[in-house]
XYZ file of C-alpha atoms in Angstrom:
664
model
C 0.692 -5.054 6.892
C -2.154 -3.620 4.843
C 0.348 -2.855 2.068
C 3.823 -4.128 1.290
C 6.481 -2.362 -0.743
C 6.853 -5.240 -3.208
C 4.987 -6.410 -6.302
C 3.825 -9.724 -4.870
C 1.558 -8.395 -2.141
C 1.010 -9.589 1.410
C 2.494 -13.061 1.895
C 2.579 -15.559 4.753
C 6.072 -14.293 5.544
C 4.592 -10.903 6.439
C 2.660 -12.506 9.319
C 3.922 -13.686 12.704
C 2.310 -16.111 15.145
C 1.925 -15.005 18.764
C 0.281 -18.012 20.372
C -1.112 -21.485 19.811
C -4.638 -22.648 20.523
C -7.882 -20.997 19.472
C -6.732 -17.393 19.290
C -9.073 -14.668 20.513
C -8.867 -10.988 21.321
C -5.390 -9.501 21.099
C -4.061 -6.082 22.029
C -0.841 -4.337 21.010
C 0.937 -1.835 23.228
C 0.514 1.517 21.400
C 3.941 2.679 22.593
C 5.856 -0.534 21.817
C 4.750 -2.814 18.949
C 6.956 -5.617 20.303
C 4.541 -6.109 23.229
C 1.440 -8.060 22.215
C -1.227 -9.421 24.551
C -2.643 -12.650 23.125
C -4.958 -15.291 24.558
C -6.521 -18.626 23.913
C -10.080 -19.451 24.943
C -11.375 -19.101 28.508
C -9.137 -16.161 29.406
C -5.707 -17.771 29.057
C -3.878 -14.494 28.589
C -0.191 -14.178 27.653
C 2.205 -11.316 27.019
C 4.164 -11.988 23.848
C 7.555 -10.391 23.216
C 7.827 -10.055 19.450
C 11.542 -9.335 19.686
C 12.458 -12.561 21.519
C 9.430 -14.710 20.684
C 8.866 -15.459 24.399
C 5.443 -15.771 26.012
C 4.682 -14.905 29.628
C 1.477 -16.364 31.097
C -0.417 -13.518 32.821
C -3.971 -14.813 33.348
C -5.432 -13.317 36.551
C -5.804 -15.885 39.336
C -8.296 -16.010 42.217
C -6.897 -15.465 45.699
C -6.704 -17.824 48.632
C -10.011 -19.609 49.262
C -11.679 -17.768 46.374
C -13.779 -19.776 43.905
C -12.584 -20.457 40.355
C -13.099 -17.667 37.854
C -15.568 -17.845 34.959
C -14.029 -16.457 31.769
C -15.842 -15.968 28.502
C -14.587 -18.021 25.543
C -13.452 -14.658 24.095
C -12.546 -12.650 27.182
C -12.186 -8.868 26.679
C -8.761 -7.221 27.021
C -8.275 -3.419 27.058
C -5.076 -1.377 27.249
C -5.833 1.872 29.049
C -5.704 4.858 26.663
C -4.230 6.861 29.558
C -1.338 4.545 30.506
C -0.055 1.655 28.350
C 1.111 -0.212 31.463
C -2.471 -0.406 32.736
C -4.559 -3.337 31.512
C -8.197 -4.242 32.065
C -9.303 -7.860 31.715
C -12.503 -9.611 32.725
C -13.861 -12.911 33.992
C -17.215 -12.574 35.759
C -15.541 -9.612 37.420
C -13.210 -6.894 36.106
C -9.468 -7.030 36.778
C -6.867 -4.253 36.617
C -3.094 -4.513 36.208
C -0.714 -1.581 36.597
C 2.389 -3.518 35.478
C 1.459 -4.950 32.078
C -0.073 -8.085 33.563
C 2.598 -9.130 36.073
C 0.042 -8.687 38.852
C -3.722 -8.181 38.946
C -6.284 -6.700 41.281
C -10.051 -7.305 40.969
C -11.872 -3.971 40.828
C -15.399 -5.380 40.903
C -17.421 -8.170 42.365
C -19.289 -10.618 40.121
C -21.015 -8.374 37.549
C -23.154 -11.163 36.047
C -26.520 -12.522 37.194
C -24.636 -15.626 38.404
C -27.173 -18.010 36.898
C -26.445 -21.751 37.145
C -27.234 -22.799 33.591
C -27.181 -26.509 34.447
C -30.341 -26.020 36.455
C -32.083 -23.619 34.075
C -35.050 -24.864 31.993
C -34.160 -25.738 28.403
C -36.680 -26.712 25.719
C -39.417 -26.378 28.326
C -37.977 -28.522 31.146
C -34.990 -29.210 33.385
C -32.498 -31.974 32.553
C -30.507 -34.399 34.699
C -26.872 -35.448 34.454
C -27.700 -38.204 31.942
C -28.774 -35.709 29.257
C -26.540 -35.088 26.239
C -24.706 -32.124 27.741
C -21.996 -30.673 25.479
C -20.232 -27.982 27.470
C -16.543 -28.828 27.054
C -15.909 -26.627 24.023
C -18.420 -23.990 25.077
C -18.031 -20.634 26.741
C -18.788 -20.445 30.418
C -21.941 -18.516 31.349
C -22.301 -15.456 33.530
C -19.198 -13.651 32.240
C -18.136 -10.161 31.189
C -18.013 -10.049 27.394
C -17.031 -6.448 26.642
C -14.995 -3.711 28.326
C -14.228 -0.074 27.544
C -12.488 2.844 29.214
C -13.242 6.406 28.164
C -10.248 7.956 26.374
C -11.376 11.331 27.725
C -11.785 10.505 31.438
C -9.445 8.184 33.278
C -11.272 5.504 35.267
C -14.629 5.857 33.488
C -15.269 2.175 32.780
C -18.029 0.218 31.054
C -18.576 -3.553 31.261
C -21.214 -5.705 29.544
C -22.099 -9.347 30.230
C -23.516 -12.359 28.398
C -26.639 -12.405 30.587
C -28.094 -8.937 30.049
C -26.229 -6.572 32.356
C -24.244 -3.380 31.805
C -22.157 -1.836 34.581
C -20.616 1.626 34.724
C -17.879 2.837 37.057
C -16.883 6.492 37.225
C -14.064 5.985 39.728
C -11.809 3.285 38.345
C -13.871 0.399 39.726
C -14.385 1.536 43.300
C -18.148 1.463 42.719
C -20.411 0.305 39.867
C -23.876 1.260 38.610
C -25.979 -1.525 37.088
C -28.186 -1.334 33.957
C -30.366 -4.437 33.582
C -32.665 -3.476 30.707
C -32.625 -1.651 27.396
C -35.643 -0.292 25.503
C -37.128 -2.675 22.944
C -35.050 -5.772 23.707
C -35.869 -8.673 26.013
C -33.903 -9.212 29.217
C -30.796 -11.418 29.396
C -29.409 -10.029 26.133
C -25.798 -10.737 25.153
C -23.547 -7.644 25.108
C -21.506 -8.020 21.912
C -19.765 -4.660 22.155
C -19.580 -1.599 24.347
C -17.617 1.502 23.328
C -16.969 4.802 25.091
C -17.309 7.798 22.761
C -14.018 9.242 21.498
C -15.240 12.866 21.547
C -17.754 13.191 24.405
C -16.905 11.780 27.836
C -20.591 11.248 28.694
C -21.511 9.242 25.590
C -21.310 5.468 25.177
C -22.562 2.911 22.615
C -23.631 -0.691 23.117
C -24.433 -3.473 20.626
C -26.453 -6.399 21.991
C -28.165 -9.438 20.527
C -30.724 -12.108 21.347
C -30.121 -14.646 18.588
C -29.669 -17.449 21.131
C -33.306 -16.849 22.040
C -34.444 -16.874 18.406
C -34.441 -13.071 17.942
C -32.138 -12.067 15.064
C -32.968 -8.338 15.098
C -30.148 -5.756 15.284
C -29.892 -3.802 18.534
C -27.603 -0.777 18.783
C -28.017 1.866 21.498
C -26.513 5.212 22.444
C -26.418 6.922 25.825
C -25.377 10.536 26.338
C -25.524 10.402 30.143
C -23.097 7.608 30.993
C -25.660 4.840 30.700
C -28.455 6.313 32.782
C -30.751 6.398 29.722
C -30.512 4.767 26.298
C -32.042 5.242 22.859
C -31.905 3.000 19.819
C -29.831 4.158 16.832
C -30.508 1.055 14.754
C -32.918 3.054 12.515
C -32.964 1.574 8.980
C -30.561 -1.376 9.428
C -32.521 -4.336 8.000
C -34.110 -7.087 10.051
C -32.087 -10.175 10.992
C -28.821 -8.195 10.810
C -27.474 -9.225 14.215
C -25.352 -6.365 15.539
C -21.808 -7.449 16.386
C -19.587 -4.361 16.562
C -19.623 -0.574 16.520
C -16.655 1.793 16.048
C -16.457 5.574 15.833
C -14.342 7.786 13.608
C -11.635 9.627 15.522
C -12.225 12.870 13.574
C -15.977 13.108 12.915
C -18.021 12.097 15.996
C -21.131 11.366 13.920
C -19.374 8.926 11.568
C -19.943 5.398 12.892
C -19.432 1.923 11.466
C -21.419 -1.150 12.457
C -20.488 -4.783 11.840
C -23.567 -6.976 11.362
C -24.455 -10.546 10.405
C -24.621 -9.585 6.723
C -22.091 -6.801 6.216
C -20.754 -3.434 7.345
C -22.841 -0.257 7.544
C -21.841 3.357 8.090
C -23.709 6.456 9.201
C -22.690 10.102 8.902
C -25.374 11.362 11.295
C -24.827 9.227 14.390
C -27.308 6.543 13.429
C -30.223 8.435 11.895
C -29.549 6.678 8.582
C -27.237 3.790 7.749
C -25.724 2.853 4.384
C -24.239 -0.562 3.581
C -20.653 -0.703 2.366
C -20.332 -3.107 -0.553
C -17.186 -2.972 -2.704
C -15.675 -6.429 -3.079
C -16.572 -7.695 0.399
C -18.813 -10.751 0.589
C -22.229 -10.832 2.235
C -21.085 -12.430 5.475
C -20.978 -11.786 9.213
C -18.501 -9.074 10.185
C -17.792 -10.012 13.801
C -15.202 -7.365 14.566
C -14.226 -3.884 13.368
C -11.248 -1.708 14.155
C -9.939 1.605 12.806
C -6.259 2.266 12.098
C -6.306 6.018 12.832
C -2.974 6.964 11.234
C -4.025 5.517 7.870
C -7.794 6.119 8.267
C -8.316 2.461 7.362
C -11.319 0.411 8.478
C -10.551 -3.263 9.130
C -13.401 -5.758 9.287
C -12.938 -9.372 10.411
C -15.509 -11.794 9.015
C -16.802 -15.072 10.393
C -15.097 -17.518 8.064
C -13.665 -15.471 5.174
C -10.661 -13.724 6.695
C -10.731 -9.958 6.981
C -11.067 -6.994 4.672
C -9.546 -3.513 4.716
C -11.350 -0.393 3.513
C -8.305 1.731 2.689
C -8.709 5.412 3.530
C -12.359 5.705 4.468
C -11.749 9.422 5.219
C -13.735 10.319 2.092
C -16.858 9.491 4.130
C -16.135 12.493 6.369
C -16.690 14.787 3.393
C -20.052 13.439 2.257
C -22.823 16.001 1.974
C -26.100 14.095 1.383
C -27.748 17.098 -0.286
C -24.834 17.541 -2.707
C -24.636 13.841 -3.535
C -28.192 13.817 -4.816
C -27.408 16.265 -7.615
C -23.703 16.906 -8.178
C -20.583 14.870 -8.915
C -18.008 15.115 -6.155
C -14.217 14.751 -6.104
C -12.847 13.837 -2.682
C -9.503 14.683 -1.040
C -6.530 12.456 -1.867
C -4.395 11.296 1.033
C -0.626 11.618 1.148
C 0.797 9.215 -1.423
C 3.951 7.168 -0.763
C 6.531 7.412 -3.557
C 8.734 4.374 -4.033
C 9.724 1.765 -6.576
C 8.016 -1.566 -5.710
C 10.532 -4.309 -4.973
C 10.684 -7.382 -7.208
C 10.939 -9.599 -4.134
C 9.825 -12.735 -5.983
C 11.769 -11.847 -9.122
C 8.992 -10.318 -11.213
C 7.512 -6.842 -11.484
C 3.802 -7.598 -11.751
C 1.119 -7.369 -9.048
C 0.376 -10.632 -7.196
C 3.618 -12.196 -8.473
C 3.888 -15.818 -7.311
C 7.213 -16.632 -9.001
C 5.732 -19.738 -10.619
C 4.793 -21.214 -7.223
C 1.065 -21.298 -7.978
C -1.325 -21.936 -5.129
C 1.515 -23.067 -2.855
C 2.234 -19.395 -2.118
C -0.500 -17.468 -0.319
C -0.806 -13.817 -1.291
C -3.311 -11.110 -0.483
C -3.225 -8.300 -3.037
C -1.777 -4.917 -2.239
C -3.974 -1.869 -2.673
C -3.476 -0.218 -6.054
C -0.115 1.499 -6.302
C 0.015 5.282 -6.463
C -2.370 8.117 -5.694
C -5.863 6.790 -5.015
C -8.518 9.180 -6.332
C -12.132 8.890 -5.176
C -15.131 10.468 -6.882
C -18.898 10.149 -6.857
C -21.495 10.426 -9.631
C -25.171 10.915 -8.731
C -26.245 9.298 -11.998
C -24.671 7.473 -14.920
C -23.386 9.470 -17.879
C -25.093 7.674 -20.731
C -24.404 7.356 -24.421
C -27.165 8.510 -26.749
C -28.058 4.880 -27.385
C -28.255 4.034 -23.665
C -30.361 7.137 -23.002
C -32.712 6.198 -25.865
C -33.045 2.628 -24.620
C -33.817 3.854 -21.088
C -36.503 6.199 -22.419
C -37.934 3.424 -24.588
C -38.051 1.034 -21.638
C -40.065 3.540 -19.664
C -42.482 3.920 -22.583
C -42.721 0.143 -22.978
C -43.477 -0.289 -19.275
C -46.354 2.157 -19.752
C -47.424 0.260 -22.908
C -46.705 3.300 -25.070
C -45.272 3.308 -28.612
C -41.502 2.962 -29.049
C -40.976 4.176 -32.652
C -38.165 2.733 -34.742
C -35.269 5.258 -34.852
C -34.070 6.914 -38.016
C -30.988 5.670 -39.857
C -29.217 8.930 -38.984
C -29.936 8.258 -35.316
C -28.559 4.724 -35.507
C -25.471 5.823 -37.419
C -24.873 8.672 -34.976
C -25.149 6.299 -32.009
C -22.815 3.797 -33.632
C -20.069 6.394 -34.055
C -20.327 7.709 -30.485
C -17.490 6.803 -28.098
C -18.164 5.645 -24.556
C -18.339 8.398 -21.932
C -15.646 8.511 -19.259
C -14.497 10.454 -16.246
C -11.102 12.035 -16.860
C -8.935 12.933 -13.875
C -6.294 15.448 -14.929
C -3.053 15.345 -12.925
C -0.961 18.533 -12.706
C 2.289 19.408 -10.960
C 2.842 22.343 -8.620
C 3.545 24.640 -11.592
C 0.209 23.765 -13.199
C 1.686 21.598 -15.945
C -0.401 18.592 -16.929
C 1.688 15.484 -16.254
C -0.869 12.728 -16.911
C -4.537 11.871 -16.915
C -6.440 8.875 -15.601
C -9.825 7.705 -16.836
C -12.530 6.174 -14.684
C -16.025 4.722 -15.080
C -19.005 6.961 -15.718
C -21.582 4.873 -13.843
C -23.492 6.171 -10.829
C -21.976 5.759 -7.379
C -18.565 5.942 -5.723
C -15.472 5.062 -7.736
C -11.765 4.777 -7.037
C -8.961 4.896 -9.584
C -5.204 5.047 -9.158
C -2.586 7.231 -10.789
C 0.671 5.242 -10.845
C 2.891 8.317 -10.232
C 4.276 8.140 -13.743
C 4.286 10.255 -16.850
C 2.481 8.719 -19.831
C 4.675 6.426 -21.889
C 5.643 7.649 -25.361
C 6.087 4.104 -26.650
C 3.441 2.486 -28.804
C 2.001 -0.825 -27.661
C -0.686 -3.229 -28.749
C -2.076 -5.987 -26.511
C -0.444 -9.282 -27.570
C -2.547 -12.276 -28.547
C -0.762 -14.375 -25.925
C 0.003 -12.087 -22.959
C 2.832 -12.957 -20.569
C 4.461 -11.109 -17.655
C 7.200 -10.031 -20.068
C 5.031 -8.192 -22.601
C 3.108 -5.836 -20.356
C 2.402 -2.315 -21.605
C 5.266 0.195 -21.350
C 5.246 2.681 -18.517
C 6.469 6.250 -18.408
C 9.025 7.760 -16.070
C 8.350 8.260 -12.350
C 7.532 11.840 -11.453
C 9.418 13.589 -8.696
C 8.033 13.708 -5.156
C 6.201 16.937 -4.466
C 2.826 18.630 -4.632
C 0.292 17.596 -7.277
C -3.355 18.214 -8.004
C -6.198 16.324 -9.634
C -9.053 17.993 -11.519
C -12.370 16.320 -12.321
C -13.571 16.313 -15.945
C -16.100 14.437 -18.075
C -15.631 13.198 -21.630
C -18.814 12.727 -23.644
C -18.681 11.803 -27.335
C -15.039 12.873 -27.444
C -15.644 16.320 -25.933
C -13.890 17.096 -22.649
C -15.629 19.294 -20.072
C -13.376 20.340 -17.195
C -14.985 21.168 -13.860
C -13.741 23.491 -11.131
C -13.356 20.609 -8.679
C -9.673 20.186 -7.817
C -7.905 18.433 -4.949
C -4.239 18.954 -4.042
C -2.139 16.148 -2.569
C 1.457 15.355 -1.653
C 3.636 12.618 -3.119
C 6.287 11.753 -0.532
C 9.349 9.520 -0.829
C 9.414 6.817 1.844
C 13.046 5.739 1.458
C 16.385 6.600 -0.080
C 18.741 4.227 -1.951
C 21.841 3.007 -0.156
C 24.100 4.608 -2.757
C 23.495 8.178 -3.791
C 22.934 8.479 -7.513
C 21.564 11.214 -9.745
C 19.272 13.818 -8.245
C 15.574 13.543 -9.001
C 15.681 16.311 -11.631
C 18.474 14.595 -13.591
C 16.768 11.213 -13.268
C 13.500 12.574 -14.624
C 15.271 14.442 -17.454
C 17.170 11.297 -18.464
C 13.954 9.254 -18.297
C 12.223 11.686 -20.636
C 15.184 11.598 -23.058
C 15.050 7.791 -23.073
C 11.279 7.834 -23.595
C 11.659 10.206 -26.533
C 14.413 8.054 -28.025
C 12.201 4.964 -27.709
C 9.405 6.878 -29.451
C 11.703 7.859 -32.308
C 13.053 4.308 -32.676
C 9.470 3.017 -32.769
C 8.603 5.542 -35.488
C 11.522 4.481 -37.671
C 10.866 0.792 -36.982
C 7.186 1.025 -37.889
C 7.889 3.151 -40.994
C 10.394 0.565 -42.219
C 8.016 -2.278 -41.348
C 5.167 -0.650 -43.274
C 7.415 0.083 -46.261
C 8.693 -3.508 -46.376
C 5.124 -4.810 -46.219
C 4.197 -2.456 -49.072
C 7.197 -3.584 -51.131
C 6.514 -7.289 -50.505
C 2.895 -6.849 -51.558
C 4.071 -5.066 -54.715
C 6.607 -7.809 -55.412
C 3.907 -10.481 -55.027
C 1.718 -8.615 -57.509
C 4.616 -8.017 -59.926
C 5.528 -11.734 -59.865
C 2.059 -12.535 -61.216
C 1.872 -9.615 -63.681
C 3.628 -9.044 -66.961
C 5.386 -5.886 -65.811
C 8.094 -3.818 -67.457
C 11.601 -5.274 -66.978
C 13.441 -4.095 -63.841
C 10.451 -3.187 -61.639
C 10.577 -6.437 -59.659
C 14.371 -6.192 -59.392
C 14.124 -2.612 -58.092
C 11.374 -3.601 -55.621
C 13.362 -6.467 -54.142
C 16.557 -4.406 -53.943
C 14.731 -1.707 -51.980
C 13.282 -4.398 -49.665
C 16.780 -5.720 -48.959
C 18.091 -2.229 -48.229
C 15.315 -1.505 -45.707
C 15.584 -4.978 -44.145
C 19.270 -4.351 -43.474
C 18.372 -1.173 -41.551
C 15.603 -3.012 -39.683
C 18.204 -5.526 -38.506
C 20.282 -2.675 -37.105
C 17.265 -1.636 -35.037
C 16.046 -5.081 -33.911
C 19.068 -7.329 -34.277
C 19.843 -10.165 -36.688
C 17.040 -12.742 -36.293
C 19.093 -15.499 -37.922
C 22.001 -14.904 -35.544
C 19.616 -14.694 -32.585
C 18.244 -18.160 -33.352
C 21.739 -19.557 -32.768
C 22.529 -17.136 -29.935
C 25.361 -15.693 -31.997
C 24.811 -11.967 -32.001
C 27.379 -10.120 -34.084
C 26.446 -6.569 -33.096
C 24.384 -4.689 -30.469
C 21.010 -3.559 -31.822
C 19.576 -0.104 -31.273
C 16.729 -1.568 -29.210
C 19.265 -3.282 -26.931
C 20.949 0.091 -26.418
C 17.546 1.622 -25.616
C 16.800 -1.206 -23.159
C 20.043 -0.588 -21.271
C 19.406 3.165 -21.164
C 15.792 2.587 -20.080
C 16.821 0.373 -17.177
C 17.853 3.562 -15.394
C 14.347 5.021 -15.508
C 12.602 2.538 -13.219
C 14.530 3.244 -10.031
C 15.425 6.122 -7.732
C 19.195 5.783 -8.241
C 19.078 7.171 -11.741
C 21.250 6.544 -14.787
C 24.763 5.158 -14.557
C 27.520 6.229 -16.930
C 26.948 3.011 -18.897
C 23.294 3.918 -19.344
C 24.194 7.413 -20.500
C 26.671 5.925 -22.966
C 24.003 3.550 -24.268
C 21.626 6.461 -24.823
C 24.275 8.382 -26.784
C 25.170 5.365 -28.935
C 21.506 4.595 -29.635
C 20.927 8.185 -30.768
C 23.982 8.035 -33.021
C 23.026 4.703 -34.588
C 19.438 5.846 -35.129
C 20.681 8.878 -37.046
C 22.789 6.569 -39.217
C 19.742 4.392 -39.942
C 17.660 7.431 -40.802
C 20.432 8.659 -43.086
C 19.822 5.541 -45.178
C 16.056 5.130 -44.810
C 14.881 8.725 -45.165
C 15.805 9.060 -48.884
C 14.237 5.664 -49.573
C 11.015 6.378 -47.673
C 10.575 9.963 -48.826
C 11.834 9.750 -52.429
C 12.720 6.343 -53.823
C 9.702 4.389 -52.546
C 7.081 6.947 -53.747
C 8.892 7.120 -57.106
C 8.782 3.311 -57.432
C 5.066 3.250 -56.639
C 4.461 5.852 -59.340
C 6.308 3.632 -61.826
C 3.988 0.739 -60.893
C 0.939 2.964 -61.360
C 2.235 4.266 -64.697
C 2.790 0.678 -65.850
C -0.784 -0.247 -64.939
C 0.291 -2.763 -62.329
C -2.777 -3.947 -60.310
C -3.279 -2.392 -56.883
C -1.302 -3.860 -54.002
C -1.583 -3.294 -50.274
C -0.115 -0.020 -49.058
C -0.204 1.802 -52.402
């Protein structure tokens, strides 16, 4: 999976093995995911039943008195887009099966040049049988390396070889037309990929390379007449970027992706100009590319570093090069799955390993929630950054860079960093949250976690652990939402007219039916508000106690009027007693001997009903009611102290000339 529904991510247990040996091209029946065609090197093809785990060996075999077949190390397998029971496979000739590989029929003769490589010159001469030949773990030569059938015309087939030939059949293999040269590339090229166009039945693409002959240039060609003529669409792809794969978007015919020796490129104009995709992918050979059309995900397999997924590349369909040069752009947001991530490994943090360390392999999930993509043509700079940029230009031209005024420096120092603000609204136009993103030039992606903002205060701890993460607000209901693009510069928010609407859709229902989504959200908001109020009282008491303790410390060193220290300590004890009602008795907690349930414990129990789709139980509702009642009792005691008695005591200290203490 490219995403799991749990916090940990994608683990080894999410994978299944189809076959032993050096695995090569696989194909999955599009109508039945339990049928997988898998192979090991030299064309050893099997049909794997994922339901039973059984493998059936279905490699095509030569007939009576026919010579042995030559299969490429990575033989091409294609499931016909017109009939999932029809397979195409290739040795030096093309085979067709109409029964999912139970039987095969060759539909071509040898499509290679049939060169005997043992007798070909190498390093300027021929070699005898005593030379250091190393052919055991090598691909055979004179084989078909790539196959494709047009999804628009049944029986329109393309085949490419490892020795510089392309063949086209327009009648299901009854006859073939040969192409033995391409413009600008030497003969005997290796066909890395051949792909029939998804939108035009006469168009086909081919990626070839000559690196075995010392030529590392990229070669990518397009034909609009079924291979009769070809033109290069390599354009600005850099030198030495061997071309391995090409795939086409299923919606926009001019959006192509190319896998090369040093990365993945895309074009929005059918190859007139290519742009390299960067993100967090390494600079490495991308040997294979495939598109998952339902999700609009691009998957790129690298040569030695696993594979990478570009989630929802559909934003590239909406790029307008002219607009990008001058204007920010907010792109459509795809349908967002609404669910509560499972704590499969026992913790509710991304990439949770459950204390297993490196023994547990995990690949991270994509960010949870609605993924919002935007583009900035240039960075939004602070005044200081803009001044430094201008000064650098002057310095490069050896011009004066005058020292700024103190007002300028002070103004720059007080300026906040600029940010992009993405305002989330519900279907009624109510603002439910906002997400901030970077203000640097280029494409950016940020995620809204499908929650309301938390009303609880929180400060990052000095020693963070999985158990002191920041509080989160309540989950919103599934439904229609919108995001609006805005910029925040020096604290001032400027809202644009760019808005995208998207759907948040529940992907599952709990086994037991609980509260409806409206009641769940209402209860979550009540619990959030209660937590906010408890925090307010807690922090007010904490601040007052700190103020009283500071005053007591000062009074103990100062010859003050009789009774002031006694009154200060009595007030401290009164507030401390109320603080214990909120937080619990620390002394009793040390010995695990709680004598009463604290208000925060009541809030915790009530809040446990806000992080799931079932909603609050009666126990949670009771806990909320009790917490509200107990908080009112605490405030009945603390309010007179905080509003009247404490200010009056501080005035007595001032009147007595007691030295200043913290908080007064």
